[in-house]
Short mmCIF file of C-alpha atoms in Angstrom, two decimals:
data_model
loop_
_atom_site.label_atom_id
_atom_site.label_comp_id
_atom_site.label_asym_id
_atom_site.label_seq_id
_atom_site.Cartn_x
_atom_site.Cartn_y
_atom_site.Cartn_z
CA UNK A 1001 -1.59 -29.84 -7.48
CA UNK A 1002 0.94 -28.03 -9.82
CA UNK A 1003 -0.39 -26.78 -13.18
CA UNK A 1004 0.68 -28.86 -16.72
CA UNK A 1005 3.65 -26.40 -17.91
CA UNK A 1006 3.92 -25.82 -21.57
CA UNK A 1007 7.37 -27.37 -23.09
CA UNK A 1008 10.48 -26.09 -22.54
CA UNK A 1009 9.31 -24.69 -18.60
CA UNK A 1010 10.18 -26.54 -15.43
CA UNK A 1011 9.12 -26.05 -11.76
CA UNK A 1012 12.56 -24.70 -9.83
CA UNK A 1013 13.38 -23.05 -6.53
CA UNK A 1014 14.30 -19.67 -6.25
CA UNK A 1015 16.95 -19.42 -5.09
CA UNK A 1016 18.14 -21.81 -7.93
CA UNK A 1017 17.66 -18.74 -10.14
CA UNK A 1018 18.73 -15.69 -8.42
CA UNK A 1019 20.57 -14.07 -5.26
CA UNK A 1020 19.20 -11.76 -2.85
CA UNK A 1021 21.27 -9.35 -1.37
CA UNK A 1022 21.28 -6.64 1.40
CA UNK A 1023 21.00 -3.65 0.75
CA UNK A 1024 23.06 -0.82 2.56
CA UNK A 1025 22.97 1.64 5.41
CA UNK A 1026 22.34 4.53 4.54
CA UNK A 1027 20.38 6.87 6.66
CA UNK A 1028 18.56 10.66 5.98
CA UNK A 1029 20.78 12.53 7.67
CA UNK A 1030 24.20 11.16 5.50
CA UNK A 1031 22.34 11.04 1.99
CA UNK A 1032 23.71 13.73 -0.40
CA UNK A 1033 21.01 15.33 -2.95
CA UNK A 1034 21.24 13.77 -6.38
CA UNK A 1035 19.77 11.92 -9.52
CA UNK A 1036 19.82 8.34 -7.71
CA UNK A 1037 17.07 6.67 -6.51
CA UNK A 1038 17.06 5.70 -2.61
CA UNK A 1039 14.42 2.66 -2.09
CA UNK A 1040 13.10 1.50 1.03
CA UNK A 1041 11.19 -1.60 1.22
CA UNK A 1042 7.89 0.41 0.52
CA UNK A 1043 9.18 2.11 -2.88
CA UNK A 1044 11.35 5.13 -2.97
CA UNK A 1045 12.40 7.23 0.18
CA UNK A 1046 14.70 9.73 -1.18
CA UNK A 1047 17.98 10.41 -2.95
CA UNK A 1048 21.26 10.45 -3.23
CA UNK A 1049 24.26 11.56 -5.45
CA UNK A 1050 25.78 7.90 -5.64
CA UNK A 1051 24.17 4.57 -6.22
CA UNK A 1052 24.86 0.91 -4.23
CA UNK A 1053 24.00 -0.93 -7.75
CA UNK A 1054 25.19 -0.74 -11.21
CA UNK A 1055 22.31 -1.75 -13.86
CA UNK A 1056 18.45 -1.81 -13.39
CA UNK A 1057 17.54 -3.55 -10.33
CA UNK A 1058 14.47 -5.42 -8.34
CA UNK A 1059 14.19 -4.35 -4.48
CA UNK A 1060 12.40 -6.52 -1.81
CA UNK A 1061 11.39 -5.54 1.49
CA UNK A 1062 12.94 -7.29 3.94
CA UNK A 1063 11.69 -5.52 6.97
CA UNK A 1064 8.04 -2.88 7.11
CA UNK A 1065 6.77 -3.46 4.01
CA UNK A 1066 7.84 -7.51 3.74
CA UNK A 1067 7.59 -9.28 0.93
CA UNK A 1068 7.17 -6.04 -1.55
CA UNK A 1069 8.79 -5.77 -4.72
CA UNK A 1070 9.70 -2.66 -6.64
CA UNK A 1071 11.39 -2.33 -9.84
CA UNK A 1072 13.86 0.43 -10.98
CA UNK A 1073 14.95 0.71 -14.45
CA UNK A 1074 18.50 2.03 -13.52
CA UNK A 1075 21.38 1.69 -10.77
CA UNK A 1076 19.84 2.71 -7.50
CA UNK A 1077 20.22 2.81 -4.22
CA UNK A 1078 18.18 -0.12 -1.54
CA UNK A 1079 18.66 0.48 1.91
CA UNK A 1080 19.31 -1.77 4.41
CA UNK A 1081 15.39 -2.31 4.96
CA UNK A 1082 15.75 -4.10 1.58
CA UNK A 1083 17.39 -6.96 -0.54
CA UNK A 1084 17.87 -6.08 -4.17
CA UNK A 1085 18.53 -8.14 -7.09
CA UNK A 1086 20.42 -6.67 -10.41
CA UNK A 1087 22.04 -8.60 -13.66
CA UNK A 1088 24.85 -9.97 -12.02
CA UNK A 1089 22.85 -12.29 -9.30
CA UNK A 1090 20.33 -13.87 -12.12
CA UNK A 1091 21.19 -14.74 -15.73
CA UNK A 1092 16.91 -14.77 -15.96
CA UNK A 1093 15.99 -11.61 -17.80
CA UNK A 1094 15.66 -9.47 -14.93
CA UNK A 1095 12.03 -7.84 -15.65
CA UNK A 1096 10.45 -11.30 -15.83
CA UNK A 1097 12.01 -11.87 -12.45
CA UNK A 1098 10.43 -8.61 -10.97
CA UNK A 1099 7.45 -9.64 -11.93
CA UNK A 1100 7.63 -13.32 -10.74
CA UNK A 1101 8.45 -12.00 -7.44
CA UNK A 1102 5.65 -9.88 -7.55
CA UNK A 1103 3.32 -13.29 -8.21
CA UNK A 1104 4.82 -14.87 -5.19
CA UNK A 1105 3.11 -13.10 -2.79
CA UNK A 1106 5.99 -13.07 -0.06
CA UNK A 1107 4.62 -10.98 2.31
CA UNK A 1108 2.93 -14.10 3.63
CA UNK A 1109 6.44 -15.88 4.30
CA UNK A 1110 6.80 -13.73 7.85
CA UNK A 1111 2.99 -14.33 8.90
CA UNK A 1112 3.60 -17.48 8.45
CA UNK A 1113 6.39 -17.79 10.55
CA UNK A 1114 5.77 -15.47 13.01
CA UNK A 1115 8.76 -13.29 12.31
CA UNK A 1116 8.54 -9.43 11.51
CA UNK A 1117 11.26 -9.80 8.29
CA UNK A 1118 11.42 -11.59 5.12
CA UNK A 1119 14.33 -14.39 5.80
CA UNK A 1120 15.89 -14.58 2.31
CA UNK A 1121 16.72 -19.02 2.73
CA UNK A 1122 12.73 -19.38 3.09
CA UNK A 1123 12.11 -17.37 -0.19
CA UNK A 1124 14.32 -18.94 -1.72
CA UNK A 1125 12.50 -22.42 -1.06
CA UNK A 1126 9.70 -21.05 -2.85
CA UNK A 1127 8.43 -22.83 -6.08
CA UNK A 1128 8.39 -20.94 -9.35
CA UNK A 1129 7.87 -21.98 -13.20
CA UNK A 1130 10.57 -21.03 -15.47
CA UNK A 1131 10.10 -20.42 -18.92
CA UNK A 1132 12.76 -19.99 -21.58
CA UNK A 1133 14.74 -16.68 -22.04
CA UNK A 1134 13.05 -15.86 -25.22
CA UNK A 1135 9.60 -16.51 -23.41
CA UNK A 1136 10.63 -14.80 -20.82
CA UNK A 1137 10.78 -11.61 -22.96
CA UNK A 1138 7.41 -12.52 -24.44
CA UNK A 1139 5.43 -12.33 -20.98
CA UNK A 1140 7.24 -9.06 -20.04
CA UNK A 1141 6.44 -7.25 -23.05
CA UNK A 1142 2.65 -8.27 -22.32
CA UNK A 1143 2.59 -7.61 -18.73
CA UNK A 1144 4.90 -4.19 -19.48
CA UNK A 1145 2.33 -3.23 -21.82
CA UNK A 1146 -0.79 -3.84 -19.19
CA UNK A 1147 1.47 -2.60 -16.55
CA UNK A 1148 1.09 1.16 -18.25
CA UNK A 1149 -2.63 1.19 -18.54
CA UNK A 1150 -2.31 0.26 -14.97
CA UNK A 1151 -0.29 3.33 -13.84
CA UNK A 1152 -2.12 5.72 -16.35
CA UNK A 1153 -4.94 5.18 -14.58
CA UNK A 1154 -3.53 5.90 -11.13
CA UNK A 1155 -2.27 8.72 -12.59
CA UNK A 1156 -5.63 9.55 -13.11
CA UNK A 1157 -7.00 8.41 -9.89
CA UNK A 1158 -4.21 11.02 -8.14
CA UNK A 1159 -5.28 13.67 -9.78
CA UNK A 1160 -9.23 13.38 -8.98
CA UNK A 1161 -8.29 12.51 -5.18
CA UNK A 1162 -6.56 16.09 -5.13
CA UNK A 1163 -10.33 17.85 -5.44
CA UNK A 1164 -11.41 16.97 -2.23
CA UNK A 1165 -8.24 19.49 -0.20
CA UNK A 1166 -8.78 22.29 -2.01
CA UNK A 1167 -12.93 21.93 -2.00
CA UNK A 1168 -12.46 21.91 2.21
CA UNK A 1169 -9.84 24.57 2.08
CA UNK A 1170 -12.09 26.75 -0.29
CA UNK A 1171 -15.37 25.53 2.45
CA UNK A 1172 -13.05 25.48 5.83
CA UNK A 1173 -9.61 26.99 5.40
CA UNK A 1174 -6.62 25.15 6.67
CA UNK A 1175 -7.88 22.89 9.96
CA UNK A 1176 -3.98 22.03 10.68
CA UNK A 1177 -3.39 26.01 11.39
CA UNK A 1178 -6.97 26.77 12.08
CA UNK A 1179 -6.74 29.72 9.61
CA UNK A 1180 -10.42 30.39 10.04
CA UNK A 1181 -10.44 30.74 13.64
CA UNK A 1182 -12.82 27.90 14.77
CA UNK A 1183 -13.47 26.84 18.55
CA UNK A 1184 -11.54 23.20 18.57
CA UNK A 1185 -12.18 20.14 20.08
CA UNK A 1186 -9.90 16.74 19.56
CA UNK A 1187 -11.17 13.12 17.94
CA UNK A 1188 -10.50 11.92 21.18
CA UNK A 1189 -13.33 13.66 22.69
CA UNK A 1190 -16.14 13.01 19.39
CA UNK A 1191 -14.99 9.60 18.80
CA UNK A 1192 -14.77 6.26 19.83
CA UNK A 1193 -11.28 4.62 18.79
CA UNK A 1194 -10.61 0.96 18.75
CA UNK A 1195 -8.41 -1.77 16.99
CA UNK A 1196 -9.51 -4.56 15.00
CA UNK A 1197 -8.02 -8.12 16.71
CA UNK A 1198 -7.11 -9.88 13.48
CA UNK A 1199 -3.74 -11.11 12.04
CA UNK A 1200 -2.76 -9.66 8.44
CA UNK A 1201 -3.02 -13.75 7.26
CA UNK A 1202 -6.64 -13.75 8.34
CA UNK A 1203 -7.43 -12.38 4.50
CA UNK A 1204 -9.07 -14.81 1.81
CA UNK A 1205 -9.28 -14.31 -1.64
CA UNK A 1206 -12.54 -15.22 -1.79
CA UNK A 1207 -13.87 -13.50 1.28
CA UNK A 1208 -17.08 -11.91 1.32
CA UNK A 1209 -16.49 -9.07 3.71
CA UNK A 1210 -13.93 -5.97 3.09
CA UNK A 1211 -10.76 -6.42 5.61
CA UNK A 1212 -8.96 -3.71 6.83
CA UNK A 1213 -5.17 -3.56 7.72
CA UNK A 1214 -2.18 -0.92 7.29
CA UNK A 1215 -2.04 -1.50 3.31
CA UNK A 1216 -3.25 0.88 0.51
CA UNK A 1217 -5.00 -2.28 -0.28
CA UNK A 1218 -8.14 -3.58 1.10
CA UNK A 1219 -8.69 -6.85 1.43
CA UNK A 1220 -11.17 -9.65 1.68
CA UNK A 1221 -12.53 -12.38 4.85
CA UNK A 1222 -15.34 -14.58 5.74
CA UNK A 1223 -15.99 -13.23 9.06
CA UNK A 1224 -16.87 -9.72 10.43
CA UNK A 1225 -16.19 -8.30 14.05
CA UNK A 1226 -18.00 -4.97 12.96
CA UNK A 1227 -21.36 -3.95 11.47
CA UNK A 1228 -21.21 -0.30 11.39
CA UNK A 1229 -19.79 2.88 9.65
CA UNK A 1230 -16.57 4.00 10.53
CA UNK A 1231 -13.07 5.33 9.09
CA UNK A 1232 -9.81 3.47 9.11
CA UNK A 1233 -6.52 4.45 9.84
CA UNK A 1234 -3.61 2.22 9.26
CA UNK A 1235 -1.44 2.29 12.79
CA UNK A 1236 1.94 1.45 11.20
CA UNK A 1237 3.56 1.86 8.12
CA UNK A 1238 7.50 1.40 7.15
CA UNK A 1239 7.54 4.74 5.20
CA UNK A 1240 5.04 6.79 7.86
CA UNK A 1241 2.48 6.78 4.72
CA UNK A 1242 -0.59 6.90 6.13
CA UNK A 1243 -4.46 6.23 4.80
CA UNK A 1244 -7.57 7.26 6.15
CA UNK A 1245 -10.20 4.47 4.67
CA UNK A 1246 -14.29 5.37 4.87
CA UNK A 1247 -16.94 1.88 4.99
CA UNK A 1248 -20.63 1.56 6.23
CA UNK A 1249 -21.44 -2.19 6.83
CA UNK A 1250 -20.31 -5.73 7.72
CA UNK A 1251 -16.32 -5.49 7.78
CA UNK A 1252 -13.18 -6.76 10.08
CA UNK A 1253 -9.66 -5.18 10.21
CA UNK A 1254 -6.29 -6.12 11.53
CA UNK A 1255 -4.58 -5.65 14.88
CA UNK A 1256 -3.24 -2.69 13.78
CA UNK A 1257 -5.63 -0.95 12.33
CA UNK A 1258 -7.55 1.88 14.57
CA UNK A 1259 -11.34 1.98 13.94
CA UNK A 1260 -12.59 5.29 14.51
CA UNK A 1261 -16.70 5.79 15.18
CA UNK A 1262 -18.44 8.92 15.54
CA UNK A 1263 -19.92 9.48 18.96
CA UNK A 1264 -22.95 11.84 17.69
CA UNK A 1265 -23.85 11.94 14.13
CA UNK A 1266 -25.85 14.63 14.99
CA UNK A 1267 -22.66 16.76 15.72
CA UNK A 1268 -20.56 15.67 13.18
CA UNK A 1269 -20.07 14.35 9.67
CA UNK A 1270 -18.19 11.36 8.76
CA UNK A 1271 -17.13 12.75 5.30
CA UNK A 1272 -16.13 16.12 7.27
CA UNK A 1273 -13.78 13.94 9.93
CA UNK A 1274 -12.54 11.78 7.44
CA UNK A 1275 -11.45 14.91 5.10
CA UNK A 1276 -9.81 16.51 8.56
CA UNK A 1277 -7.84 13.47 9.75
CA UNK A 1278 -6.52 13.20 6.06
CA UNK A 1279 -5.14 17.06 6.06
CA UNK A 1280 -3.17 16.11 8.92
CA UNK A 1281 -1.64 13.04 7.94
CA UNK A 1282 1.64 14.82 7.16
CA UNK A 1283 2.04 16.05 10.73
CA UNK A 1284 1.00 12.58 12.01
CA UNK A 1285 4.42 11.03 9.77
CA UNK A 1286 5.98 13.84 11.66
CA UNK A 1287 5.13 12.58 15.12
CA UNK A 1288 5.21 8.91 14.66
CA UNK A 1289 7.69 6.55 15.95
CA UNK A 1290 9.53 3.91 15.04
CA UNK A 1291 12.76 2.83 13.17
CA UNK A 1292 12.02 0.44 10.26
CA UNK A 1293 8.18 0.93 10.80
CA UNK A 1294 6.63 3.76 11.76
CA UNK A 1295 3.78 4.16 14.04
CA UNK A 1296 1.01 5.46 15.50
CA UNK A 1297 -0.09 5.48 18.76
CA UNK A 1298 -3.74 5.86 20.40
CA UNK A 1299 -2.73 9.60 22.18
CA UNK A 1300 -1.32 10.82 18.39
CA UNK A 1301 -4.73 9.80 17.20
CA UNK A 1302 -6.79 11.45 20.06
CA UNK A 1303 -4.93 14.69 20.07
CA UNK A 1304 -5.81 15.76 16.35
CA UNK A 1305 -8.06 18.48 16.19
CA UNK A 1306 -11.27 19.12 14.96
CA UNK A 1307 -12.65 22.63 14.23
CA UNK A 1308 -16.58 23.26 15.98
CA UNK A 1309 -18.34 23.56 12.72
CA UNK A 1310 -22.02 23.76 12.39
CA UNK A 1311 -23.46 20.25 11.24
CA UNK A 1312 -25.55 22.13 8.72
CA UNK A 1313 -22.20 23.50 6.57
CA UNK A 1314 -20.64 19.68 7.29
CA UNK A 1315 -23.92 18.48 5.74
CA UNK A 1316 -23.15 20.93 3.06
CA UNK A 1317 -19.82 19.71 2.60
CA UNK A 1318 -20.89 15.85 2.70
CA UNK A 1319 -23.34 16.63 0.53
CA UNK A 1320 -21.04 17.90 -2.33
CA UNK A 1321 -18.14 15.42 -1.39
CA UNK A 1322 -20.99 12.29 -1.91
CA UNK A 1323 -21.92 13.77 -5.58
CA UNK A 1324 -17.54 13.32 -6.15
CA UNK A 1325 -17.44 10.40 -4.39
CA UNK A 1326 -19.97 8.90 -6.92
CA UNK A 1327 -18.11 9.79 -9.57
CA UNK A 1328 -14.97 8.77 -8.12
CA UNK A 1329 -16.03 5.72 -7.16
CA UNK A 1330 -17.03 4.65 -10.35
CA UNK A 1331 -14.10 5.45 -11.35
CA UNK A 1332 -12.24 3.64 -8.37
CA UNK A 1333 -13.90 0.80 -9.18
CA UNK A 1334 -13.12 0.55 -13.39
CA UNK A 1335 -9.25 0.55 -11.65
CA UNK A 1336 -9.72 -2.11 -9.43
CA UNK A 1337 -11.11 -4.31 -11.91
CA UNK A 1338 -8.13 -3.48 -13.91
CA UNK A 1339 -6.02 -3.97 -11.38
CA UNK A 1340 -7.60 -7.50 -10.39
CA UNK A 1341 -7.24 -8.73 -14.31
CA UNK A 1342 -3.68 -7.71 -14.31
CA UNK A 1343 -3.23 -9.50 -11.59
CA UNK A 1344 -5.17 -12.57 -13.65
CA UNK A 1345 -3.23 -11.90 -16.60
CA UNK A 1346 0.33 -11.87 -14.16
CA UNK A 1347 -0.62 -15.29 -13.03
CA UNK A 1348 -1.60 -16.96 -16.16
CA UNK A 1349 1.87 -15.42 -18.16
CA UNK A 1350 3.84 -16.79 -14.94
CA UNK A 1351 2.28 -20.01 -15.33
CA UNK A 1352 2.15 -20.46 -19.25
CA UNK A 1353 -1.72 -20.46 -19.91
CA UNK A 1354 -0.79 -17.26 -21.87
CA UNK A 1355 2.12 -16.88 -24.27
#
């Protein structure tokens, strides 16, 4: 049942409102070094020295990353991974758009139909309630204005998460190089590695157990395939940005998504692992294949190495890394409770219950 709408809004398609369009070609190894912006559909990719658009412009993944919207507050530059919407295909003021594209939740339009790509004629059947221009403005200068508590506190959240590499490096040197000379073995040989069996559209909002896939963002489900602790690694990704995730309990995770179990916690730390499979997430982008998405595959995983360190100095290092963890979780925690009530706040200013 559609919501009452406050006077002066009406229920339209989108695609009555705006165009999407494809972005360009434009691959690594022709981009030129400059001040614009190259987007992908997971964010920004790179540069270049000349831009596609003309005026501030919304980008959608249209392959990878489907569904995701991104914002850029000048001309720019969305590959062909992408559409993008500027000035000249809405006459809506174009930062309300971006952020009713960001309500619509799109990435569920290629689960849905079993596609791997956003088609651009089924968003465009897609429902959404139009307020007048000068409302319009209203509901972006209160969602602009949440919007940058909401990236000071990544901000923040960065800078803690850069402790933890230079407390192992200070503890264990650099594992990638093995500056510190350790006898290696590989995760292949101290851990079990499996996949979660799920679909991404398994998630629901009111789920009770965390669910795993190859976002930033965990999710929620009813059901659980896996009572036990483990760390996470996201097997594909559009840009080749990788996670390593850390949970203890009742969970479930996507098809994707490699779940990695210690063999012999008697050997080895989970915190220590973890910490090691996230230093080497740069070389894993390097290896991984794929053209619009980038993967992962099970002999990557197996091959990374892990230094022979006494469990005692792992303990050691666990030990300190819980006491930040603590902190940082509180503080992971105040920002996803500020990013859920943005994400109340984006609905009820798309919707009118807030003006």
């Amino acid at each position: 049942m559609s919501p009452q709408l406050p006077t002066g809004w009406k229920f339209v398609k989108l695609g009555d409102i705006c165009e999407f369009v494809y972005g360009n070609s434009l691959p690594e190894k022709v981009r030129i070094q400059g001040p614009v912006k190259v987007f992908g559909s997971n964010g920004q990719v790179g540069s270049h020295n000349a831009p596609l658009t003309s005026s501030a412009t919304i980008i959608i993944g249209r392959k990878g990353s489907v569904g995701e919207v991104t914002y850029s507050g000048e001309a720019c530059f969305p590959i062909d991974t992408t559409y993008y919407v500027t000035k000249e295909q809405t006459q809506q003021n174009i930062r309300w758009l971006y952020y009713a594209l960001k309500s619509l939740n799109m990435s569920k339009l290629s689960l849905m139909v079993g596609v791997p790509g956003l088609n651009r004629n089924d968003a465009y059947k897609l429902k959404v309630a139009l307020p007048p221009l000068d409302t319009q403005h209203k509901i972006v200068n209160i969602l602009d204005e949440a919007d940058s508590l909401r990236k000071l506190r990544k901000q923040a959240d960065d800078k803690t998460k850069e402790l933890i590499p230079a407390l192992f490096d200070e503890m264990f040197g650099d594992v990638v190089t093995n500056s510190k000379g350790y006898k290696v073995t590989t995760l292949g040989e101290i851990c079990n590695i499996t996949t979660g069996k799920l679909n991404a559209n398994a998630a629901s909002a009111n789920g009770v157990y965390p669910f795993f896939t190859c976002s930033k963002e965990v999710y929620k489900i009813n059901t659980y395939s896996f009572d036990c602790e483990a760390m996470l690694l996201s097997g594909n990704n559009a840009s080749g940005d990788f996670d390593v995730k850390y949970y203890k309990g009742k969970f479930d995770a996507y098809q994707r998504t490699y779940v990695i179990t210690i063999k012999n916690t008697g050997l080895y730390n989970y915190q220590f692992i973890r910490t090691i499979m996230n230093n080497n997430l740069f070389k894993l982008k390097q290896s991984s294949i794929g053209g619009l998405t980038k993967y992962l595959t099970l002999p990557m995983i197996t091959s990374v190495k892990i230094p022979e360190v006494p469990i005692e100095i792992q303990n050691s290092f666990g030990e300190l890394l819980e006491s930040y963890s603590d902190a940082y979780h509180i503080q992971l925690t105040s920002s996803c409770k500020l990013e859920d009530l943005f994400n109340s706040l984006l609905e009820k200013c798309m919707t009118g219950q807030i003006l």
